[in-house]
mmCIF file of C-alpha atoms in Angstrom:
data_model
loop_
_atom_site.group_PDB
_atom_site.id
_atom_site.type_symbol
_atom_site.label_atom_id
_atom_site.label_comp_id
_atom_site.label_asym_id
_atom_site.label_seq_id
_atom_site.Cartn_x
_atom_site.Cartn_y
_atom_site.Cartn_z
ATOM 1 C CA UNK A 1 5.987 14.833 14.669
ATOM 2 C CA UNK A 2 8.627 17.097 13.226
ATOM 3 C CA UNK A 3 8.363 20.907 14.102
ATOM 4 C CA UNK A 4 8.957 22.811 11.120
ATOM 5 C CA UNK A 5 8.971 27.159 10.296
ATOM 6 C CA UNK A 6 6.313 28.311 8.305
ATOM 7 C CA UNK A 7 6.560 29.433 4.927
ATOM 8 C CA UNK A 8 6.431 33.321 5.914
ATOM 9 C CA UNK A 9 7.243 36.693 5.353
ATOM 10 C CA UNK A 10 8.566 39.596 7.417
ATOM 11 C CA UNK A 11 8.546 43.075 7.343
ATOM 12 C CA UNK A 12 10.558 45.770 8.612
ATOM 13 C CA UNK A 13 10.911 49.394 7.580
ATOM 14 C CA UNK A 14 13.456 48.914 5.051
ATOM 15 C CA UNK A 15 13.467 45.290 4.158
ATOM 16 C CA UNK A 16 11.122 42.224 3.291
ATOM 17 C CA UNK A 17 12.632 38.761 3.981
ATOM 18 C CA UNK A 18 10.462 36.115 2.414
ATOM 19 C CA UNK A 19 11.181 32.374 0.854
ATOM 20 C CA UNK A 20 13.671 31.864 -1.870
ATOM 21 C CA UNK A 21 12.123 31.569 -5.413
ATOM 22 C CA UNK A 22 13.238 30.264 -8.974
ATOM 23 C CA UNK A 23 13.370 34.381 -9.731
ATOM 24 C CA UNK A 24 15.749 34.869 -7.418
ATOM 25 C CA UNK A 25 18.722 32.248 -8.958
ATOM 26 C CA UNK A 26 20.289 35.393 -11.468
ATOM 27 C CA UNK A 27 20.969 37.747 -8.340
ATOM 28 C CA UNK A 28 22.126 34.673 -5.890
ATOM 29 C CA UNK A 29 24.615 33.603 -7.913
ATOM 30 C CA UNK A 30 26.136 37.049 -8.461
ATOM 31 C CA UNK A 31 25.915 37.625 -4.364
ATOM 32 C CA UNK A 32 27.419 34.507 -3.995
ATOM 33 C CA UNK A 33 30.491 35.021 -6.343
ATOM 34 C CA UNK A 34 31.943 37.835 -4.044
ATOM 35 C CA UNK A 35 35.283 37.734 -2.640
ATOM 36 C CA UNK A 36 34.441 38.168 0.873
ATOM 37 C CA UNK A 37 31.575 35.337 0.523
ATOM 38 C CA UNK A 38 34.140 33.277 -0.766
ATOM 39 C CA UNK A 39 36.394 33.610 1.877
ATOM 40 C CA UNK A 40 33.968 33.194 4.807
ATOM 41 C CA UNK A 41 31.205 30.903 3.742
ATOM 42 C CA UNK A 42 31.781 27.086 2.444
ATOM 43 C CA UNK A 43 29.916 27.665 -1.025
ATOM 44 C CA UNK A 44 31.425 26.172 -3.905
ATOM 45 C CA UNK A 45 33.338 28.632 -5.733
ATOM 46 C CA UNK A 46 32.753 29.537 -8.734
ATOM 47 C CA UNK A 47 28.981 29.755 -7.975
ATOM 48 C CA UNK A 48 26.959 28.937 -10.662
ATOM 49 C CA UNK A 49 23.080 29.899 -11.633
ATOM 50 C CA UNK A 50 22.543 25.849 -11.339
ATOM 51 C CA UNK A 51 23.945 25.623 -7.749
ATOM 52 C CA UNK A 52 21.541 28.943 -7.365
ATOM 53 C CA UNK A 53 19.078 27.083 -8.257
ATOM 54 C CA UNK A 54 19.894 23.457 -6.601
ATOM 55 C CA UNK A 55 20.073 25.724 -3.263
ATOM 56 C CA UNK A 56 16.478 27.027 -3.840
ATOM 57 C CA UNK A 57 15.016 24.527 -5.477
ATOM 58 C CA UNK A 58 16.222 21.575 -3.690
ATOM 59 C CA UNK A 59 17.942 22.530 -0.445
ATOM 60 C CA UNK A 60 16.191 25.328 1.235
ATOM 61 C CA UNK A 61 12.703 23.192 0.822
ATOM 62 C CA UNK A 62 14.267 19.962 2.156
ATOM 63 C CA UNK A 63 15.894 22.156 5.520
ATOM 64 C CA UNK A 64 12.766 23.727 6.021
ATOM 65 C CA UNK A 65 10.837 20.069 5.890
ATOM 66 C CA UNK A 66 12.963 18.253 7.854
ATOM 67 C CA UNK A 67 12.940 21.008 10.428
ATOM 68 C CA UNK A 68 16.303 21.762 10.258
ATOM 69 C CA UNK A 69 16.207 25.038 9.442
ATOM 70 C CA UNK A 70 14.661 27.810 7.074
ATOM 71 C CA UNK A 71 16.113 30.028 4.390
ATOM 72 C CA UNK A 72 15.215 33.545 3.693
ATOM 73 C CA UNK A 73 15.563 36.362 1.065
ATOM 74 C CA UNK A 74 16.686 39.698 2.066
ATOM 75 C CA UNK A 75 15.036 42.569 -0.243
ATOM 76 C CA UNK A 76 14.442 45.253 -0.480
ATOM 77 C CA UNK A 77 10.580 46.933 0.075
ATOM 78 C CA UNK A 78 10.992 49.633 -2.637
ATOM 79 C CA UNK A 79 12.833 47.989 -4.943
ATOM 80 C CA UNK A 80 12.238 44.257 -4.170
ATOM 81 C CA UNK A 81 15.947 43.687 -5.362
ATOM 82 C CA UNK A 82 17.967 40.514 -3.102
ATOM 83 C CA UNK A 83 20.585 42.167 -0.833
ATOM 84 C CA UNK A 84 20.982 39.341 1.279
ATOM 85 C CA UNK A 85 20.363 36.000 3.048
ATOM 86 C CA UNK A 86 19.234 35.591 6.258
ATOM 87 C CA UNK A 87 19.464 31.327 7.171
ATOM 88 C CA UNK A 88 18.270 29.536 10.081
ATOM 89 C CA UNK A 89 20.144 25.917 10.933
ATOM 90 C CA UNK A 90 20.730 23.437 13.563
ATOM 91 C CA UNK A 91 17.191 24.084 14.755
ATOM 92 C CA UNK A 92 16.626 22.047 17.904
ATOM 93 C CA UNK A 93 13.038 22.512 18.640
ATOM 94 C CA UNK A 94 13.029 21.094 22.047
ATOM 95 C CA UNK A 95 15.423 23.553 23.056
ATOM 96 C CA UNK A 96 13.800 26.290 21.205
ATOM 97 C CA UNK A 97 17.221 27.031 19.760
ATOM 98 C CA UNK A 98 18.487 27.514 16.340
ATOM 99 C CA UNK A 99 21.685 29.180 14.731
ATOM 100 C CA UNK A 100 21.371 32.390 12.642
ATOM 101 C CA UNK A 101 23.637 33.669 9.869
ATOM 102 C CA UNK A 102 23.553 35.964 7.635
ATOM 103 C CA UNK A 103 25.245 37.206 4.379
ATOM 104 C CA UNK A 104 24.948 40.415 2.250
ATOM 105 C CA UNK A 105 25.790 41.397 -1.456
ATOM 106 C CA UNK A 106 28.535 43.811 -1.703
ATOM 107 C CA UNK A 107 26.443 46.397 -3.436
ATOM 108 C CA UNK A 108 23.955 46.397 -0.327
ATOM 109 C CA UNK A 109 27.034 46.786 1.871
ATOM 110 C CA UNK A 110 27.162 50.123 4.451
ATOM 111 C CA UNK A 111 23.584 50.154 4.629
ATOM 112 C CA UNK A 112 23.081 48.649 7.836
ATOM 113 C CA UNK A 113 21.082 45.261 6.339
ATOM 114 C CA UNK A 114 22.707 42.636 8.101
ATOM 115 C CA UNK A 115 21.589 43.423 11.622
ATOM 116 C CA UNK A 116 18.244 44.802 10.709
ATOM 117 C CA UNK A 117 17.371 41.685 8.584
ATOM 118 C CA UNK A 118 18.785 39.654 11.977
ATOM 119 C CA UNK A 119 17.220 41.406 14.405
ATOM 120 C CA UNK A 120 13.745 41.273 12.234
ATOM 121 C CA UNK A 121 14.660 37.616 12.457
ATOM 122 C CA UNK A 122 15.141 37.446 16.336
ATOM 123 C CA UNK A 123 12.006 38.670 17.074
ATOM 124 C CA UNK A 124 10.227 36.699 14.676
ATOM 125 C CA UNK A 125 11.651 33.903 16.550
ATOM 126 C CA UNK A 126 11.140 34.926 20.036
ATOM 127 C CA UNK A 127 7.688 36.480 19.769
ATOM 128 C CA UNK A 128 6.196 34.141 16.846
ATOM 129 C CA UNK A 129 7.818 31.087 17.071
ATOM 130 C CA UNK A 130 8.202 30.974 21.224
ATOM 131 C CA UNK A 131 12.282 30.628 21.051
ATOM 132 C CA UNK A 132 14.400 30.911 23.695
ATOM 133 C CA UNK A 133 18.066 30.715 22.085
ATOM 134 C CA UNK A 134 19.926 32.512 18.930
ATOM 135 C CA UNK A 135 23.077 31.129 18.650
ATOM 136 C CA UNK A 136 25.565 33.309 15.726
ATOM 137 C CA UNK A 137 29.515 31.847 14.903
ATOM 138 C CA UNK A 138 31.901 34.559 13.638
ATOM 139 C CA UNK A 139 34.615 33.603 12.852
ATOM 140 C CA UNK A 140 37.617 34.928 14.561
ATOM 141 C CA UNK A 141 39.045 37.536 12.047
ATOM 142 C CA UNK A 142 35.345 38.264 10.813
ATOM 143 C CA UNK A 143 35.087 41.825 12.738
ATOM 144 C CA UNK A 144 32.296 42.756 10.139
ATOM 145 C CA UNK A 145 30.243 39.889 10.829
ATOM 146 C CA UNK A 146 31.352 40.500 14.824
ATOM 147 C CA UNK A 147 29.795 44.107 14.687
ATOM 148 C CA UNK A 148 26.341 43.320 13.111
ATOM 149 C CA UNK A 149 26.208 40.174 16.601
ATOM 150 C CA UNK A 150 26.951 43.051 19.081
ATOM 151 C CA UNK A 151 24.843 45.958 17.518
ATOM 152 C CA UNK A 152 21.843 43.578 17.692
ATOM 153 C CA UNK A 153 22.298 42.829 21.423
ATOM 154 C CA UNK A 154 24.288 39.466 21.382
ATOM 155 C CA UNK A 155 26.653 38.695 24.194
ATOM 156 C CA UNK A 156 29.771 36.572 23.023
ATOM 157 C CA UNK A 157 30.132 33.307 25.366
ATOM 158 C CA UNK A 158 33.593 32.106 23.834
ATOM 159 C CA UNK A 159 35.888 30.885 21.416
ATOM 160 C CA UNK A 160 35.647 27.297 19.849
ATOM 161 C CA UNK A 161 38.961 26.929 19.214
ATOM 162 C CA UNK A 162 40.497 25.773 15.599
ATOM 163 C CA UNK A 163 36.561 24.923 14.736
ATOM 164 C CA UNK A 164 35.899 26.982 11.519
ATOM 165 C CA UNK A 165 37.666 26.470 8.569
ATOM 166 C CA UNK A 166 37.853 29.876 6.279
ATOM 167 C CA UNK A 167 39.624 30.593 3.074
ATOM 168 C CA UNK A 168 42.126 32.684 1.717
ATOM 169 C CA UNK A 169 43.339 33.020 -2.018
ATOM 170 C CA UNK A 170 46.952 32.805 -2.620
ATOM 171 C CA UNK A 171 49.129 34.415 -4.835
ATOM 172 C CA UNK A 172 48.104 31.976 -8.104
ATOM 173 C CA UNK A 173 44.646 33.185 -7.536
ATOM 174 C CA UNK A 174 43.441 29.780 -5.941
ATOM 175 C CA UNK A 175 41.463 29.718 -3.321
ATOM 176 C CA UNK A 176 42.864 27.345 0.121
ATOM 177 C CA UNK A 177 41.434 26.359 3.484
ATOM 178 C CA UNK A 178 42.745 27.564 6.639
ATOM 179 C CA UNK A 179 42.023 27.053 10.263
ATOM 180 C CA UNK A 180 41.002 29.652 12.518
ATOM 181 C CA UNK A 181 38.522 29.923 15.908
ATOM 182 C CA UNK A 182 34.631 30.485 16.051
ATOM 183 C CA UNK A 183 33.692 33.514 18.299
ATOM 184 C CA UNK A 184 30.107 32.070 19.484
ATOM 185 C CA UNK A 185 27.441 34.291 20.284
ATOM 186 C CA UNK A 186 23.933 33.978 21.966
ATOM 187 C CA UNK A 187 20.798 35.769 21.443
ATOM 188 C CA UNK A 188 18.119 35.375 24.346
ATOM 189 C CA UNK A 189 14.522 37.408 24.611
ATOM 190 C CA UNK A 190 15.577 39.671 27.058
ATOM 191 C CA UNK A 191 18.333 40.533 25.808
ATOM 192 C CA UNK A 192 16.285 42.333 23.010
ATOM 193 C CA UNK A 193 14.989 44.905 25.649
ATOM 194 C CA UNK A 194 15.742 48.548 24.535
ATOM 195 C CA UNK A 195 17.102 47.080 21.342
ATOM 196 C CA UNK A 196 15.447 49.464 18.187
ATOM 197 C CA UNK A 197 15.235 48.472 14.409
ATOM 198 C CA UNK A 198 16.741 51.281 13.496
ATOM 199 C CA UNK A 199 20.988 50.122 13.576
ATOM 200 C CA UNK A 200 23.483 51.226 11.274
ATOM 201 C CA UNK A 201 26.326 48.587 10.502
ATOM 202 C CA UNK A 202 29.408 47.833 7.973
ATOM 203 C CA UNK A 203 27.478 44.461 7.146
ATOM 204 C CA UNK A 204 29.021 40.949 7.409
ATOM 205 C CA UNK A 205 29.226 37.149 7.106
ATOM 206 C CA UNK A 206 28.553 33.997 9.414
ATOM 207 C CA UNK A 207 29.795 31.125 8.025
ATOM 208 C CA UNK A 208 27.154 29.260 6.264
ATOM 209 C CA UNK A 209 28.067 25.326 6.541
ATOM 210 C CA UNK A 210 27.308 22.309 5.195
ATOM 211 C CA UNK A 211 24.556 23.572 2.740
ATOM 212 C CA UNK A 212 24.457 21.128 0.313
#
């Protein structure tokens, strides 16, 4: 039988990450269509309301299924407006391990987000869900995304050289792959310890791969 997340919601102070809905498509596609998404994430660019709504209606529901992963909004609690996206992939269940990345919109930027929507995440997984591994890739000239790993608590375990392929937009405004290195970083319960939900960050990006 195929070990899937629940369909869930979590709290923290600040923030409420919960499933991906049809309401959400409008704000999605405007996060989506920033520069600095562009450049570290593989969405297709422009991103449109229909590949908003492909991505919640059709991807997000199928990851979470087949077990693969699970897909969360980032809003926030007073104003219940999308800041972010927090997305679990490459779950292996037997392991109890599964990668985490995360992206914010650039007018939610500065506010610390990122790592307190990840670290909400992280103990979902370790106290909830019984995990034993976060895994995060940065990649190598993401120092944003770098920050928001280390102020959580994760400890880098190497470089995976020429493995992530990020994009740059030249001087005719078009945007073109180039190669750089994955930083990988790993998560484990412990290293939680002493770790509060109150952290202050510039925000970032993990690459988010493969997603449809």
């Amino acid at each position: 039988m195929t070990s899937t997340f629940p369909n869930i919601s979590i709290s923290t102070e600040r923030l409420v990450l919960r499933p991906l809905d049809e309401d959400d498509v409008p704000a999605l596609a405007a996060m989506m269509n920033d520069e600095q998404v562009a450049a570290w994430t593989h969405v297709p660019q422009p991103f449109t309301e229909d590949n908003a709504a492909a991505w919640i209606g059709e991807y997000a529901p199928a990851e979470r299924t087949a077990g693969r992963g699970l897909d969360l909004a980032v809003t926030e609690f007073l104003t219940q407006r999308l800041v972010g996206v927090i997305q679990l992939t490459k779950t292996n269940w037997h392991v109890r391990a599964t990668e985490l990345s995360y992206i914010i919109a650039p007018w939610a930027r500065g506010e610390g987000y990122a790592s307190e929507a990840a670290l909400a995440t992280a103990q979902w997984l370790f106290g909830d869900q019984k995990f034993e591994r976060v895994e995060l890739r940065t990649a190598a000239d993401n120092t944003a995304s770098q920050q928001v790993a280390q102020k959580i608590g994760c400890i880098s375990e190497g470089v995976l050289r020429g493995a992530c392929i990020a994009r740059v937009r030249t001087d005719d405004g078009v945007w073109t792959d180039v190669r750089t290195d994955f930083i990988v970083w790993s998560l484990l319960p412990e290293d939680l310890e002493g770790t509060t939900g109150q952290l202050t960050d510039t925000d970032g990006f993990t690459t988010f791969t493969d997603w449809n």
